[in-house]
Coordinates of C-alpha atoms in Angstrom, one line a residue:
M1 CA -12.5 -6.3 26.7
A2 CA -15.1 -6.1 23.9
P3 CA -14.1 -3.9 20.9
E4 CA -16.8 -1.4 21.5
E5 CA -15.5 -0.9 25.1
L6 CA -11.9 -0.2 24.0
P7 CA -10.8 3.3 25.3
P8 CA -10.3 5.9 22.6
Q9 CA -6.7 6.6 21.6
E10 CA -5.4 10.1 21.2
G11 CA -3.6 10.8 17.9
L12 CA -2.8 13.6 15.6
L13 CA -6.3 13.2 14.0
S14 CA -8.3 12.7 17.2
G15 CA -11.6 14.6 16.7
L16 CA -11.7 14.1 12.9
R17 CA -14.9 12.2 12.0
V18 CA -14.8 10.1 8.8
V19 CA -17.7 8.2 7.3
E20 CA -16.4 5.6 4.9
I21 CA -18.7 4.1 2.3
S22 CA -16.4 1.8 0.5
S23 CA -15.0 -1.6 -0.2
Y24 CA -11.9 -3.5 -1.3
V25 CA -8.4 -1.8 -1.1
A26 CA -8.0 1.9 -1.9
T27 CA -10.7 3.6 0.1
P28 CA -10.5 1.2 3.1
L29 CA -6.8 1.9 3.1
C30 CA -7.5 5.6 3.2
G31 CA -9.8 5.1 6.2
L32 CA -7.3 2.8 7.9
T33 CA -4.5 5.3 7.4
L34 CA -6.6 8.0 9.1
A35 CA -7.8 5.7 11.9
Q36 CA -4.2 4.7 12.7
L37 CA -3.5 8.4 13.3
G38 CA -6.5 8.8 15.7
A39 CA -9.5 9.7 13.4
D40 CA -12.9 8.2 14.2
V41 CA -13.6 6.2 11.1
I42 CA -17.1 4.8 10.6
R43 CA -17.5 2.1 8.0
V44 CA -20.9 2.0 6.3
E45 CA -21.9 -1.4 4.8
P46 CA -24.9 -3.1 3.3
L47 CA -27.0 -5.4 5.6
G48 CA -25.0 -8.6 6.0
G49 CA -21.7 -6.9 5.3
A50 CA -19.9 -5.6 2.2
A51 CA -18.7 -7.9 -0.5
D52 CA -15.1 -7.6 0.5
R53 CA -15.8 -9.1 4.0
T54 CA -15.2 -12.6 2.5
R55 CA -12.1 -11.8 0.4
W56 CA -9.1 -14.1 0.7
P57 CA -6.8 -14.7 2.6
L58 CA -9.1 -16.3 5.2
A59 CA -8.6 -17.6 8.7
D60 CA -9.5 -21.3 9.3
S61 CA -12.8 -20.0 10.6
G62 CA -13.6 -18.4 7.3
T63 CA -13.1 -14.9 8.6
S64 CA -11.4 -12.6 6.1
L65 CA -7.8 -11.7 7.2
Y66 CA -7.8 -9.2 4.3
W67 CA -10.9 -7.4 5.6
S68 CA -9.7 -7.6 9.2
G69 CA -6.4 -6.1 8.2
L70 CA -7.7 -3.1 6.3
N71 CA -10.5 -2.2 8.8
K72 CA -8.7 -2.3 12.1
G73 CA -9.8 0.3 14.6
K74 CA -12.9 1.5 12.7
R75 CA -16.5 1.5 13.8
A76 CA -19.1 -0.2 11.6
V77 CA -22.8 0.3 10.8
A78 CA -24.9 -1.8 8.4
V79 CA -27.9 -0.4 6.5
D80 CA -30.1 -1.4 3.7
M81 CA -28.5 0.7 0.9
E82 CA -31.5 0.0 -1.4
S83 CA -33.8 1.7 1.1
G84 CA -34.2 5.5 0.7
A85 CA -35.0 5.8 4.4
D86 CA -31.8 4.0 5.4
R87 CA -29.7 6.1 3.1
R88 CA -31.3 9.2 4.7
R89 CA -30.0 7.8 8.1
V90 CA -26.6 7.7 6.6
V91 CA -27.0 11.3 5.4
D92 CA -28.1 12.3 8.9
L93 CA -25.0 10.5 10.3
I94 CA -22.8 12.6 8.0
V95 CA -24.4 16.0 8.5
R96 CA -25.4 16.0 12.1
G97 CA -22.8 16.8 14.9
G98 CA -19.4 18.2 14.1
P99 CA -17.6 18.5 10.7
C100 CA -17.4 15.3 8.8
V101 CA -15.4 13.8 5.9
V102 CA -16.9 11.2 3.5
V103 CA -14.7 8.7 1.8
S104 CA -16.4 6.7 -0.9
N105 CA -15.7 4.6 -4.0
S106 CA -19.2 4.9 -5.5
D107 CA -21.4 7.6 -6.9
R108 CA -24.4 5.3 -7.2
Y109 CA -26.5 7.2 -4.6
P110 CA -26.9 10.9 -5.4
E111 CA -27.9 11.8 -1.9
L112 CA -24.6 10.6 -0.6
G113 CA -22.6 12.7 -3.2
Y114 CA -20.9 16.0 -2.6
E115 CA -23.5 18.2 -4.2
A116 CA -26.4 16.9 -2.1
L117 CA -24.4 16.7 1.1
S118 CA -22.8 20.1 0.7
A119 CA -26.3 21.6 0.3
L120 CA -27.1 20.4 3.8
R121 CA -23.7 21.0 5.3
P122 CA -21.4 23.4 3.3
D123 CA -18.3 22.4 5.3
V124 CA -18.5 18.7 4.3
I125 CA -15.5 17.2 2.6
H126 CA -16.2 14.5 0.2
V127 CA -13.5 12.2 -1.2
L128 CA -14.3 9.9 -4.1
L129 CA -12.3 7.1 -5.7
Q130 CA -13.0 6.5 -9.4
G131 CA -11.7 3.8 -11.7
R132 CA -11.1 6.3 -14.6
A133 CA -11.4 10.0 -14.6
D134 CA -14.0 9.9 -17.3
G135 CA -16.3 7.9 -15.0
G136 CA -15.5 4.6 -16.6
A137 CA -15.0 1.4 -14.5
G138 CA -11.6 0.2 -13.5
V139 CA -9.8 -1.8 -10.8
D140 CA -6.2 -2.1 -10.0
Y141 CA -5.6 -5.1 -12.2
T142 CA -7.4 -3.6 -15.3
V143 CA -5.5 -0.4 -14.7
Q144 CA -2.3 -2.3 -14.6
A145 CA -3.1 -3.8 -18.0
A146 CA -3.9 -0.4 -19.5
T147 CA -0.8 1.5 -18.3
G148 CA 2.2 -0.4 -19.5
F149 CA 3.9 -1.8 -16.4
P150 CA 2.9 -5.6 -16.9
L151 CA 4.6 -5.5 -20.3
I152 CA 8.0 -4.7 -18.7
T153 CA 7.5 -7.0 -15.7
G154 CA 8.8 -10.6 -15.6
A155 CA 11.7 -12.7 -16.9
P156 CA 13.6 -11.4 -19.9
G157 CA 12.3 -12.8 -23.2
A158 CA 9.0 -13.9 -21.7
A159 CA 6.2 -12.9 -24.1
A160 CA 3.2 -12.8 -21.7
P161 CA 2.5 -9.6 -19.6
V162 CA 2.8 -10.0 -15.9
N163 CA 0.4 -8.2 -13.6
H164 CA 2.0 -7.5 -10.2
V165 CA 0.6 -9.4 -7.3
L166 CA 0.9 -6.2 -5.2
P167 CA -2.1 -3.9 -6.0
A168 CA 0.2 -1.0 -6.3
W169 CA -2.3 1.5 -7.8
D170 CA -4.9 0.7 -5.1
I171 CA -2.3 1.4 -2.4
A172 CA -1.0 4.6 -4.0
A173 CA -4.6 5.8 -4.7
G174 CA -5.6 5.1 -1.1
L175 CA -2.7 7.2 0.1
Y176 CA -3.4 10.0 -2.4
L177 CA -7.0 10.0 -1.2
A178 CA -5.7 10.5 2.4
V179 CA -3.4 13.3 1.2
G180 CA -6.2 15.1 -0.7
L181 CA -8.5 14.7 2.3
L182 CA -6.1 16.2 4.8
A183 CA -5.3 19.1 2.4
A184 CA -9.0 19.8 2.3
E185 CA -9.3 19.4 6.0
R186 CA -6.5 22.0 6.5
E187 CA -8.3 24.5 4.3
R188 CA -11.6 23.8 6.2
L189 CA -9.9 24.6 9.5
V190 CA -8.8 28.0 8.0
S191 CA -11.9 28.9 5.9
G192 CA -14.7 26.7 7.1
R193 CA -15.3 25.6 3.6
G194 CA -15.8 22.0 2.4
R195 CA -14.3 20.5 -0.7
E196 CA -14.9 17.7 -3.2
I197 CA -11.8 15.6 -3.9
R198 CA -11.6 13.0 -6.7
V199 CA -8.8 10.5 -7.4
A200 CA -8.9 8.0 -10.3
L201 CA -6.9 4.8 -10.2
E202 CA -5.9 5.2 -13.8
D203 CA -4.7 8.7 -13.2
V204 CA -2.5 7.5 -10.3
A205 CA -0.9 4.9 -12.5
L206 CA -0.4 7.3 -15.5
A207 CA 0.9 10.0 -13.2
T208 CA 3.4 7.6 -11.7
A209 CA 4.6 6.4 -15.1
G210 CA 5.0 10.1 -16.1
N211 CA 6.8 11.1 -12.8
L212 CA 9.3 8.2 -13.2
G213 CA 10.1 9.2 -16.8
Y214 CA 8.7 6.1 -18.5
L215 CA 6.1 8.1 -20.6
A216 CA 8.6 10.8 -21.5
E217 CA 11.1 8.1 -22.6
A218 CA 8.5 6.7 -24.9
Q219 CA 7.8 10.2 -26.3
V220 CA 11.2 11.6 -26.9
T221 CA 13.5 8.6 -27.4
N222 CA 13.7 5.5 -29.5
H223 CA 14.4 3.3 -26.5
E224 CA 12.1 0.4 -26.0
R225 CA 11.7 -0.9 -22.5
T226 CA 11.8 -4.7 -22.2
K227 CA 11.4 -7.1 -19.3
S228 CA 14.6 -7.3 -17.2
G229 CA 13.7 -9.8 -14.4
N230 CA 15.4 -8.8 -11.2
D231 CA 17.8 -6.4 -12.8
V232 CA 17.2 -2.9 -11.5
F233 CA 16.6 -0.7 -14.6
G234 CA 19.3 1.8 -15.2
I235 CA 21.5 0.9 -12.3
Y236 CA 23.1 -2.3 -11.0
G237 CA 21.1 -4.6 -9.0
R238 CA 20.5 -8.4 -9.2
D239 CA 19.8 -11.5 -7.1
F240 CA 22.5 -14.1 -6.3
V241 CA 22.6 -17.6 -4.7
T242 CA 25.2 -18.4 -2.1
A243 CA 27.2 -21.6 -1.8
D244 CA 24.6 -23.1 0.6
G245 CA 21.6 -22.2 -1.6
V246 CA 20.4 -18.9 0.0
R247 CA 19.1 -16.3 -2.5
L248 CA 19.6 -12.6 -1.8
M249 CA 19.3 -9.3 -3.6
V250 CA 22.1 -6.7 -4.0
V251 CA 21.6 -3.1 -5.2
I252 CA 24.4 -0.6 -6.1
L253 CA 23.2 3.0 -6.3
T254 CA 26.4 5.1 -6.3
K255 CA 30.1 5.0 -7.1
R256 CA 30.8 4.7 -3.4
H257 CA 28.5 1.6 -3.1
W258 CA 30.3 0.1 -6.1
T259 CA 33.8 0.6 -4.6
K260 CA 32.6 -0.9 -1.3
L261 CA 31.2 -4.0 -3.1
L262 CA 34.5 -4.6 -4.9
T263 CA 36.4 -4.2 -1.7
A264 CA 33.9 -6.6 0.1
T265 CA 34.2 -9.3 -2.6
G266 CA 37.9 -8.9 -3.3
L267 CA 37.2 -8.1 -6.9
T268 CA 38.8 -4.7 -7.2
A269 CA 41.8 -5.8 -9.2
A270 CA 39.7 -8.0 -11.5
F271 CA 37.4 -5.2 -12.4
E272 CA 40.2 -2.8 -12.9
G273 CA 41.7 -5.2 -15.3
L274 CA 38.5 -5.6 -17.2
A275 CA 38.0 -1.8 -17.3
G276 CA 41.4 -1.3 -18.9
A277 CA 41.1 -4.2 -21.4
L278 CA 37.5 -3.5 -22.5
D279 CA 37.5 0.3 -22.0
I280 CA 34.6 0.2 -19.6
D281 CA 34.1 2.8 -16.8
F282 CA 32.5 0.8 -14.1
S283 CA 32.2 3.9 -11.9
S284 CA 29.5 5.0 -14.3
E285 CA 25.9 4.1 -13.3
S286 CA 24.9 3.7 -17.0
Q287 CA 27.9 1.5 -17.9
R288 CA 27.3 -0.7 -14.9
Y289 CA 23.8 -1.3 -16.2
E290 CA 25.0 -1.7 -19.8
H291 CA 27.6 -4.3 -18.7
R292 CA 25.5 -5.9 -16.0
E293 CA 25.9 -9.5 -17.4
L294 CA 29.7 -9.2 -17.2
I295 CA 29.5 -7.8 -13.7
S296 CA 27.1 -10.5 -12.6
T297 CA 29.3 -13.3 -14.0
L298 CA 32.1 -12.4 -11.6
L299 CA 29.8 -11.6 -8.6
A300 CA 27.9 -14.9 -9.1
R301 CA 31.2 -16.8 -8.8
W302 CA 32.0 -15.0 -5.6
F303 CA 28.5 -15.6 -4.1
G304 CA 28.4 -19.2 -5.3
G305 CA 31.7 -19.9 -3.5
T306 CA 30.7 -18.2 -0.3
R307 CA 28.3 -19.5 2.4
F308 CA 25.4 -17.2 3.4
A309 CA 26.6 -16.5 6.9
E310 CA 30.0 -15.3 5.7
A311 CA 28.5 -13.3 2.8
A312 CA 26.0 -11.6 5.2
E313 CA 28.8 -10.7 7.6
I314 CA 30.9 -9.2 4.8
L315 CA 28.1 -7.3 3.1
D316 CA 27.0 -5.8 6.5
R317 CA 30.5 -4.9 7.5
H318 CA 30.9 -3.0 4.2
R319 CA 27.4 -1.5 4.4
I320 CA 26.2 -2.9 1.1
L321 CA 22.6 -2.6 0.2
W322 CA 21.3 -6.2 0.3
E323 CA 18.7 -8.5 1.8
R324 CA 17.8 -12.1 1.8
Y325 CA 14.6 -13.3 0.2
R326 CA 12.1 -14.3 2.8
S327 CA 8.6 -15.7 2.4
F328 CA 5.4 -14.6 4.2
E329 CA 5.5 -18.0 5.9
E330 CA 9.0 -17.4 7.3
L331 CA 8.0 -13.9 8.5
G332 CA 5.0 -15.4 10.3
R333 CA 6.6 -18.5 11.7
D334 CA 6.9 -19.2 15.4
G335 CA 4.1 -16.7 16.3
G336 CA 5.7 -14.0 14.2
A337 CA 9.1 -14.1 16.0
A338 CA 10.7 -12.1 13.1
L339 CA 7.9 -9.5 13.3
R340 CA 8.3 -9.1 17.1
K341 CA 11.7 -7.5 16.6
S342 CA 10.0 -4.4 15.2
D343 CA 7.8 -2.0 17.2
L344 CA 5.6 -1.8 14.1
F345 CA 3.7 -4.8 15.3
D346 CA 1.5 -5.5 18.4
E347 CA -0.9 -8.3 19.2
V348 CA -4.6 -8.0 18.4
D349 CA -7.3 -10.5 19.4
Q350 CA -9.5 -10.3 16.3
P351 CA -12.9 -12.2 16.6
G352 CA -13.0 -15.0 14.2
V353 CA -9.2 -14.9 13.8
G354 CA -7.7 -15.0 17.4
P355 CA -4.6 -13.3 18.7
H356 CA -2.0 -12.4 16.1
L357 CA 0.5 -9.7 15.4
A358 CA -0.9 -6.8 13.4
P359 CA 0.8 -3.6 12.2
K360 CA 0.4 -0.2 13.6
S361 CA 0.8 2.9 11.4
P362 CA 4.2 3.1 9.5
I363 CA 4.1 6.8 10.6
V364 CA 5.9 7.4 13.9
V365 CA 4.8 10.5 15.8
D366 CA 7.0 11.8 18.5
G367 CA 8.6 8.4 18.8
G368 CA 5.4 6.4 19.1
R369 CA 2.4 4.9 17.3
L370 CA -1.1 4.1 18.3
D371 CA -1.9 0.5 19.2
P372 CA -3.8 -1.6 16.6
L373 CA -7.4 -2.3 17.5
P374 CA -9.7 -5.1 16.1
A375 CA -11.8 -4.6 13.0
P376 CA -15.6 -4.3 13.8
A377 CA -18.3 -6.9 13.2
V378 CA -21.1 -6.3 10.7
G379 CA -23.3 -3.5 12.1
E380 CA -21.4 -3.6 15.5
H381 CA -22.0 0.1 16.2
N382 CA -25.6 0.4 14.9
T383 CA -27.1 1.0 18.3
Q384 CA -24.5 3.7 19.0
L385 CA -24.7 5.6 15.7
L386 CA -28.0 4.6 14.0
P387 CA -30.3 3.5 16.8
V388 CA -33.2 2.4 14.6
V389 CA -31.3 1.2 11.6
G390 CA -32.9 -1.9 10.1
E391 CA -36.4 -0.8 11.2
S392 CA -36.9 1.3 8.0
D393 CA -40.1 3.4 8.0
A394 CA -40.3 3.1 4.2
P395 CA -40.5 0.2 1.8
R396 CA -37.2 -1.3 0.5
G397 CA -36.1 0.2 -2.8
D398 CA -38.0 3.5 -2.3
A399 CA -36.3 6.6 -3.6

């Protein structure tokens, strides 16, 4: 069955129409989050496709697995964004028919901004992603550099900052965009009024640093945060290697977890002796962190003398928080055998990629989730949504 013939799926957001004028991670993720809950998300791209259609990772065919992943279940139109006539067709797509939400990461075209659209349709909701709140440019990796986190990421003693491979601020911003959008939609249902919502990547990062106490710590204490590798800051958590070379991560959050870990590893008496000899209260979260090297020396001996299968059985039996390190290759091996154990994944036959397991929404509604649908081809839904797109009645580049 061709993608355009797929039957509509009913979800919590069925009937919500979203026009997405965006690229890369945050705004496409906002649209994907809504589409996975049943919204009709229409992706607007330049002729030939947006720049992120070729972003790595790629399938052997050259099709972007990244683009396909972030745009599942959307419809797509392609227009000449430098043509005033084509932009007016996008305006018409937004303002005609029922209420609409616009998600964008660019204010380059005034006629597609909130002020112009709301003059035509007062109930329009316009959601804009910015790099910085002052209008300056910024992307996830530059925002990382400006907001402190890379300087405390990486191995202890390493001088160079480490940007995280996960674009955390893009992801958080995309979800903040969705939250702001749905808050505005809730008000529109009550009052009929539209809203303009703005989210800046840098604000998301700084707000998170503030909410987690990192910025307050810098303001009101003399503490200096340093790189701590895989140690979990302020509590006890570290990676270990078993006798047969398997690496795993263990995290202890509470006094009860600590007691269970000592029982599981048979180290209760050893730590009681150390506590008495060195006047250490290992039941204290802070002291466990302060004396983490001492704790890790004993635990590393236990893990280093225990094979993985036995360690896994013991840790599970005592309900310890732990997990083995797994690579993407391992998770995807044998047709995604490990992924098939979860109902989060279902098979999608993506043109240019082929059949593969793709995630549904992490949000479970009444025990279920909507099935994932393929991402659209460039301009796949032009004839449905913009019948004469590409046949502009005005010269290219006109206002």
